[in-house]
mmCIF file of C-alpha atoms in Angstrom:
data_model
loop_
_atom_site.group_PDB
_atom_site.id
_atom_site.type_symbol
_atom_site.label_atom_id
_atom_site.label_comp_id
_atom_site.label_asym_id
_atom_site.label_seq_id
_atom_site.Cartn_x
_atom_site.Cartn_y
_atom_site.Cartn_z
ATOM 1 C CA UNK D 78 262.520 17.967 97.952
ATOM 2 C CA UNK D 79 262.679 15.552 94.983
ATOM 3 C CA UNK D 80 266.085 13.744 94.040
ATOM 4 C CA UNK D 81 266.065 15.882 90.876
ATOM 5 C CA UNK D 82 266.107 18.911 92.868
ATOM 6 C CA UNK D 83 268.894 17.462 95.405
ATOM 7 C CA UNK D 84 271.285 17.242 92.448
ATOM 8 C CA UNK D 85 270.795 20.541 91.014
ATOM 9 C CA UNK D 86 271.359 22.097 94.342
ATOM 10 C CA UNK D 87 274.579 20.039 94.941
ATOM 11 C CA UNK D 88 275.216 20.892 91.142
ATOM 12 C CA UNK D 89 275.636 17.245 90.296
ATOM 13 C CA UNK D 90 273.893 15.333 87.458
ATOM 14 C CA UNK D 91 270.976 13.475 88.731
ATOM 15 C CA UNK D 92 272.472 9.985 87.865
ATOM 16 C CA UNK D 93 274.957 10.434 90.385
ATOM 17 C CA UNK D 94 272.478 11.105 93.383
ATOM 18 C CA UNK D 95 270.499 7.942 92.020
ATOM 19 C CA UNK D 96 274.271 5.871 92.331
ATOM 20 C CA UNK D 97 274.817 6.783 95.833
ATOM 21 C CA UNK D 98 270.943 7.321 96.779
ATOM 22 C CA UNK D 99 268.534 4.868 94.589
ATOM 23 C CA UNK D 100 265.617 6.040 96.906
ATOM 24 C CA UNK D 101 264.795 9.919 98.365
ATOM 25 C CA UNK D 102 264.164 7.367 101.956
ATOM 26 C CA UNK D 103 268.376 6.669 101.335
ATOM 27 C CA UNK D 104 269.326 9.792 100.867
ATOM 28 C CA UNK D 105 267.456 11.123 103.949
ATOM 29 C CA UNK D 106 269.432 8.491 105.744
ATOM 30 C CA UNK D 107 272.377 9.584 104.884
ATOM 31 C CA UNK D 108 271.720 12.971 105.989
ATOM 32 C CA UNK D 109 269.684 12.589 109.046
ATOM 33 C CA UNK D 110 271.806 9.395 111.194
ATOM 34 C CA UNK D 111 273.821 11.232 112.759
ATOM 35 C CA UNK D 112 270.993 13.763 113.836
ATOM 36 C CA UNK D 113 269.079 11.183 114.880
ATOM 37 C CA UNK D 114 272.176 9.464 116.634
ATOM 38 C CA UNK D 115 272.154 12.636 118.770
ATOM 39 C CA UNK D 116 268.549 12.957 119.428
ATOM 40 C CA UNK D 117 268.510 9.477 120.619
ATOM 41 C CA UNK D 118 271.689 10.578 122.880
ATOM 42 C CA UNK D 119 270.018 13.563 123.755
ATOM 43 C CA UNK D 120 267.448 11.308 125.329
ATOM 44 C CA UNK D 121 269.573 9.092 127.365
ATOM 45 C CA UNK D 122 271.230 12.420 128.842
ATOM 46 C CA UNK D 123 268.475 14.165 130.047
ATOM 47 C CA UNK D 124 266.927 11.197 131.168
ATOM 48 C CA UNK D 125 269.823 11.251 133.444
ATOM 49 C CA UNK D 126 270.142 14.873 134.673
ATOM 50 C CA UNK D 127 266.903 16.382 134.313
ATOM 51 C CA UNK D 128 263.299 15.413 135.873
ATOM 52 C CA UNK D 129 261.084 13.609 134.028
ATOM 53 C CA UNK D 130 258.861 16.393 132.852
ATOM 54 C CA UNK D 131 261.528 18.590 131.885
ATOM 55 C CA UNK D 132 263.544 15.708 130.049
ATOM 56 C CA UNK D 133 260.779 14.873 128.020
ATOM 57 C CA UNK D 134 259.546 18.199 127.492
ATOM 58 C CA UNK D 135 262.914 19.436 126.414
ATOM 59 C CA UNK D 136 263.570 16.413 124.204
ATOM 60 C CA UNK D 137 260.095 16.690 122.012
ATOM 61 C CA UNK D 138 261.216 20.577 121.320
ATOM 62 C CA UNK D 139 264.722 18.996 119.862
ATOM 63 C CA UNK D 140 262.643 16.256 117.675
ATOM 64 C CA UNK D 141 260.440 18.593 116.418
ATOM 65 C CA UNK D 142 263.147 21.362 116.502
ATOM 66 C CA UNK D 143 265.345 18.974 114.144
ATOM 67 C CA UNK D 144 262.617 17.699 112.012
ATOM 68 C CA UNK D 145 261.418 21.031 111.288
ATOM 69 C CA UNK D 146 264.638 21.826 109.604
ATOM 70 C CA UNK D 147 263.728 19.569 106.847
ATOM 71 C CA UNK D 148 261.252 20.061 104.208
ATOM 72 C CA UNK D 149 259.146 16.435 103.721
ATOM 73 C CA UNK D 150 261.072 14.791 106.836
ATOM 74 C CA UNK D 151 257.919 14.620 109.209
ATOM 75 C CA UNK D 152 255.680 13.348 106.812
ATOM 76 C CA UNK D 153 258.266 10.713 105.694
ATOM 77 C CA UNK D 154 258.684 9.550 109.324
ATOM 78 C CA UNK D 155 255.457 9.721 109.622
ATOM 79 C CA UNK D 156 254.698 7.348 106.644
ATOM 80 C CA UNK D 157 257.801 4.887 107.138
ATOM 81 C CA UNK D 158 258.113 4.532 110.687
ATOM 82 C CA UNK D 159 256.604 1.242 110.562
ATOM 83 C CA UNK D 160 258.263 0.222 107.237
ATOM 84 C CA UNK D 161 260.930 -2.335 107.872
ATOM 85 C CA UNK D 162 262.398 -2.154 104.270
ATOM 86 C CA UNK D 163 262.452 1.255 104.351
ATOM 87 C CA UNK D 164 265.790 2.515 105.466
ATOM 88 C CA UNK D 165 264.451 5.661 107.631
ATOM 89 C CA UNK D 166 263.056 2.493 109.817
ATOM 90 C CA UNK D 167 266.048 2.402 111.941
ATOM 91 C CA UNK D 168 266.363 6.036 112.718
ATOM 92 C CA UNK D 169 262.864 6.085 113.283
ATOM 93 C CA UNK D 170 262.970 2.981 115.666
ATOM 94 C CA UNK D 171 265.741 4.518 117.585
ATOM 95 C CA UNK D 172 263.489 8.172 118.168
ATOM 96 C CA UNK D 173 260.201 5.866 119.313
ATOM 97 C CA UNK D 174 262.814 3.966 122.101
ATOM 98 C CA UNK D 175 264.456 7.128 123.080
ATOM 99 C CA UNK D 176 260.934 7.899 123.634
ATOM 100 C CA UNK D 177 259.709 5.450 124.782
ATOM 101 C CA UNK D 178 262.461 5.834 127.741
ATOM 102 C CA UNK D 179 261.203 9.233 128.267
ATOM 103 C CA UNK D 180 257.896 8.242 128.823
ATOM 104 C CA UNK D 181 258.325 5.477 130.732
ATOM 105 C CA UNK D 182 260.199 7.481 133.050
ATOM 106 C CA UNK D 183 257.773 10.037 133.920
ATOM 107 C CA UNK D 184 255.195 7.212 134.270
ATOM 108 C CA UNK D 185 257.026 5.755 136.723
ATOM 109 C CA UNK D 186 256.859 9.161 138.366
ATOM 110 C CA UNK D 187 252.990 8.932 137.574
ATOM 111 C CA UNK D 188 253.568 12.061 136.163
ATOM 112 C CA UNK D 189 252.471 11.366 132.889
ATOM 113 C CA UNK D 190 249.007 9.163 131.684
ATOM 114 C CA UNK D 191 249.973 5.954 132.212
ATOM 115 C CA UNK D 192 248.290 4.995 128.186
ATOM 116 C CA UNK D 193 250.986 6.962 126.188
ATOM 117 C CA UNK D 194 253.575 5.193 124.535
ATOM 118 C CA UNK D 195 256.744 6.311 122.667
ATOM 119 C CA UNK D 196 254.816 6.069 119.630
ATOM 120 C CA UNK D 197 252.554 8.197 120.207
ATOM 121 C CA UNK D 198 254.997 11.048 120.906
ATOM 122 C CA UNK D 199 257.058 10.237 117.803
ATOM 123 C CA UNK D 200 253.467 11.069 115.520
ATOM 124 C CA UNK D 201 252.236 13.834 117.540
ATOM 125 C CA UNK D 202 255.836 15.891 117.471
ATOM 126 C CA UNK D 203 256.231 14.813 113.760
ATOM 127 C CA UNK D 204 252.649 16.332 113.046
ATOM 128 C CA UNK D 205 254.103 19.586 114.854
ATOM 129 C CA UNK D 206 256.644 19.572 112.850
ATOM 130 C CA UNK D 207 254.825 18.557 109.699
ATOM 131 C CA UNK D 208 253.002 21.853 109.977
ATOM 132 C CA UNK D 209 255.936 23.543 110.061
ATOM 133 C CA UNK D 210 256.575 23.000 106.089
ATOM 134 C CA UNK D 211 253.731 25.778 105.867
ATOM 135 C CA UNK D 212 255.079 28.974 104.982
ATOM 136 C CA UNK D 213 252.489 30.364 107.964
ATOM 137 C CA UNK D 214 253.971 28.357 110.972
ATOM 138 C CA UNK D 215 256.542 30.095 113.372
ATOM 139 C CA UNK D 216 258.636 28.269 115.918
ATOM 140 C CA UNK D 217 256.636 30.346 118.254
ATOM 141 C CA UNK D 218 253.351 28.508 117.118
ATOM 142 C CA UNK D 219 255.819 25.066 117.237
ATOM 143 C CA UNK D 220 256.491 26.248 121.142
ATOM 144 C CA UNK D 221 252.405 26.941 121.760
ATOM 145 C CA UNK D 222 251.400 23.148 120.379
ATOM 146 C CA UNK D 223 254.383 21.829 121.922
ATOM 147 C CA UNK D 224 252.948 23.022 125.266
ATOM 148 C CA UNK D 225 249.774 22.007 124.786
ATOM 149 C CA UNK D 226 250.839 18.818 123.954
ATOM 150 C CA UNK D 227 253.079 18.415 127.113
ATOM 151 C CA UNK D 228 249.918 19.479 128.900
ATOM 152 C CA UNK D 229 247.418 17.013 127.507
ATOM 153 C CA UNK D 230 249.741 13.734 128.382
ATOM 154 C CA UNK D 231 250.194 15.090 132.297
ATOM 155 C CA UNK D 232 248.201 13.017 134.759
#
């Protein structure tokens, strides 16, 4: 969703958005730290009360769950995850440790390949939920890649 559209839906002028918002990456900022706060807490509590499977199974279908919700968001992850001036950076830094942590966990459990990294869950649940800006994706499809997914980084 451009800034333009933004302001017409909040039924402000577009100046004001651009005040408080210069850049669309600002404004999804705004909106999306405390999300991403609580995906990164999410993490850190299943990590400690479920197994390692389950935790990170359970916390890729809450990333992509989340990022779903939001037209753009996956593909602007996607593209400024490894931006350091980009203020999504931080959120997105904060998902690939909480990650990470996941990962690292059901490693240890050799549960997991031992060659995936945080990273790589971060792009492959953003991709799921990238496709889910088509009009033709259902959470139930979501679920289906989701599950694959789990399945292809078991040991």
């Amino acid at each position: 969703m451009s800034l333009r559209a933004v302001a017409r839906n909040a039924g402000v002028g577009l100046g004001t958005v651009y005040r408080h918002f210069p850049t669309r990456d600002d404004l999804l900022q705004e909106i999306l730290s405390s999300s991403f706060d609580d995906l990164s807490e999410k993490a850190h509590v299943l990590a400690s009360s479920e197994s390692p499977l389950n935790a990170l199974e359970r916390w890729m279908e809450e990333v992509a769950t989340n990022t779903s919700a939001y037209q753009g968001l996956a593909a602007s992850m996607i593209e400024k995850r490894e931006d350091p001036t980009s203020s999504l950076h931080a959120s997105c830094s904060s998902l690939k440790q909480s990650g990470d942590l996941l990962v690292r966990r059901a490693q240890d459990a050799e549960l997991v390949r031992p060659d995936i990294e945080g990273t790589d869950i971060i792009s492959l649940v953003a991709a799921i939920a990238w496709l889910s800006d088509l009009e033709s994706f259902t959470p139930d499809r979501r679920k289906r890649l989701l599950t694959l997914l789990m399945e292809g980084l078991k040991k």
